[in-house]
């Protein structure tokens, strides 16, 4: 049995397994956090070039987040000490910024989560470094299609499993692997909350989607098999077969007749090419 909890605004919100249902002020808070998150990803577009280090990009994310009146939710989160995650090529997610330089042909995911006035805006996009192979660009394009096809399922009365079913069907049409170990999630006052939004599922299963739910959808799609492994740093997830992996993420809120995407690019830079 799924439990829902209506958030009125003055209660303490905890991770108790309930799905939170939010009102208009919460939507406004998420809109502001989501817009800042999207603006940060917009600003990074011209900086993602051969030779830049991922630590330099992380510095920009931290500074822009603070300048926007927010804090990076990842900073200090379960011992993580950076302002974003940067995942290159066969890194599936949670790549740790370092002095590694980007190089021509890389595909890179940057995932940011500003916490603004108590609300989390969680979003990621892929970036292409210099000249990228056609097969890598197709993976990136299809992964963005997977995200948007998943979002298309979201409306009151649909079920959570409809999202993963649509994403999985689209990805597998290209013989790509859908990562199972990491999911989208409820969010709002909390960074990671119920429900778990899996990206491979059966249509018609899972909790009913209701107005006021906030969640991320963030499919990770591999050129090869879906299998991942965790590196010894405890964070970096990579494909077991070393195949390329791509991911896009939006934060959304369910409305009376569909959903609102909080993290759309104000400049239309939702997917590459950005030039
Ligand atoms: N932003 C990631 C997500 O989409 C979570 C990163 S947690 C970190 O849920 F600690 F790895 F940064
Ligand atoms: Co997320
Ligand atoms: Co994220």
mmCIF file of N, CA and C in Angstrom, residues 1 47 71 151 160 207 241:
data_model
loop_
_atom_site.group_PDB
_atom_site.id
_atom_site.type_symbol
_atom_site.label_atom_id
_atom_site.label_comp_id
_atom_site.label_asym_id
_atom_site.label_seq_id
_atom_site.Cartn_x
_atom_site.Cartn_y
_atom_site.Cartn_z
ATOM 1 N N UNK A 1 0.849 -1.204 0.000
ATOM 2 C CA UNK A 1 0.000 0.000 0.000
ATOM 3 C C UNK A 1 0.880 1.249 0.000
ATOM 4 N N UNK A 47 32.095 26.095 -21.725
ATOM 5 C CA UNK A 47 33.334 25.770 -20.980
ATOM 6 C C UNK A 47 33.750 24.317 -21.141
ATOM 7 N N UNK A 71 22.945 26.483 -2.025
ATOM 8 C CA UNK A 71 24.134 25.672 -1.716
ATOM 9 C C UNK A 71 24.049 24.379 -2.530
ATOM 10 N N UNK A 151 8.906 11.347 -19.416
ATOM 11 C CA UNK A 151 8.142 12.495 -18.904
ATOM 12 C C UNK A 151 6.755 12.547 -19.541
ATOM 13 N N UNK A 160 3.444 4.661 -11.782
ATOM 14 C CA UNK A 160 4.888 4.903 -11.813
ATOM 15 C C UNK A 160 5.584 4.008 -12.841
ATOM 16 N N UNK A 207 2.872 2.655 -7.804
ATOM 17 C CA UNK A 207 1.944 3.645 -7.244
ATOM 18 C C UNK A 207 1.309 4.515 -8.329
ATOM 19 N N UNK A 241 31.181 -3.564 -18.962
ATOM 20 C CA UNK A 241 31.788 -3.906 -20.249
ATOM 21 C C UNK A 241 32.550 -2.719 -20.852
#
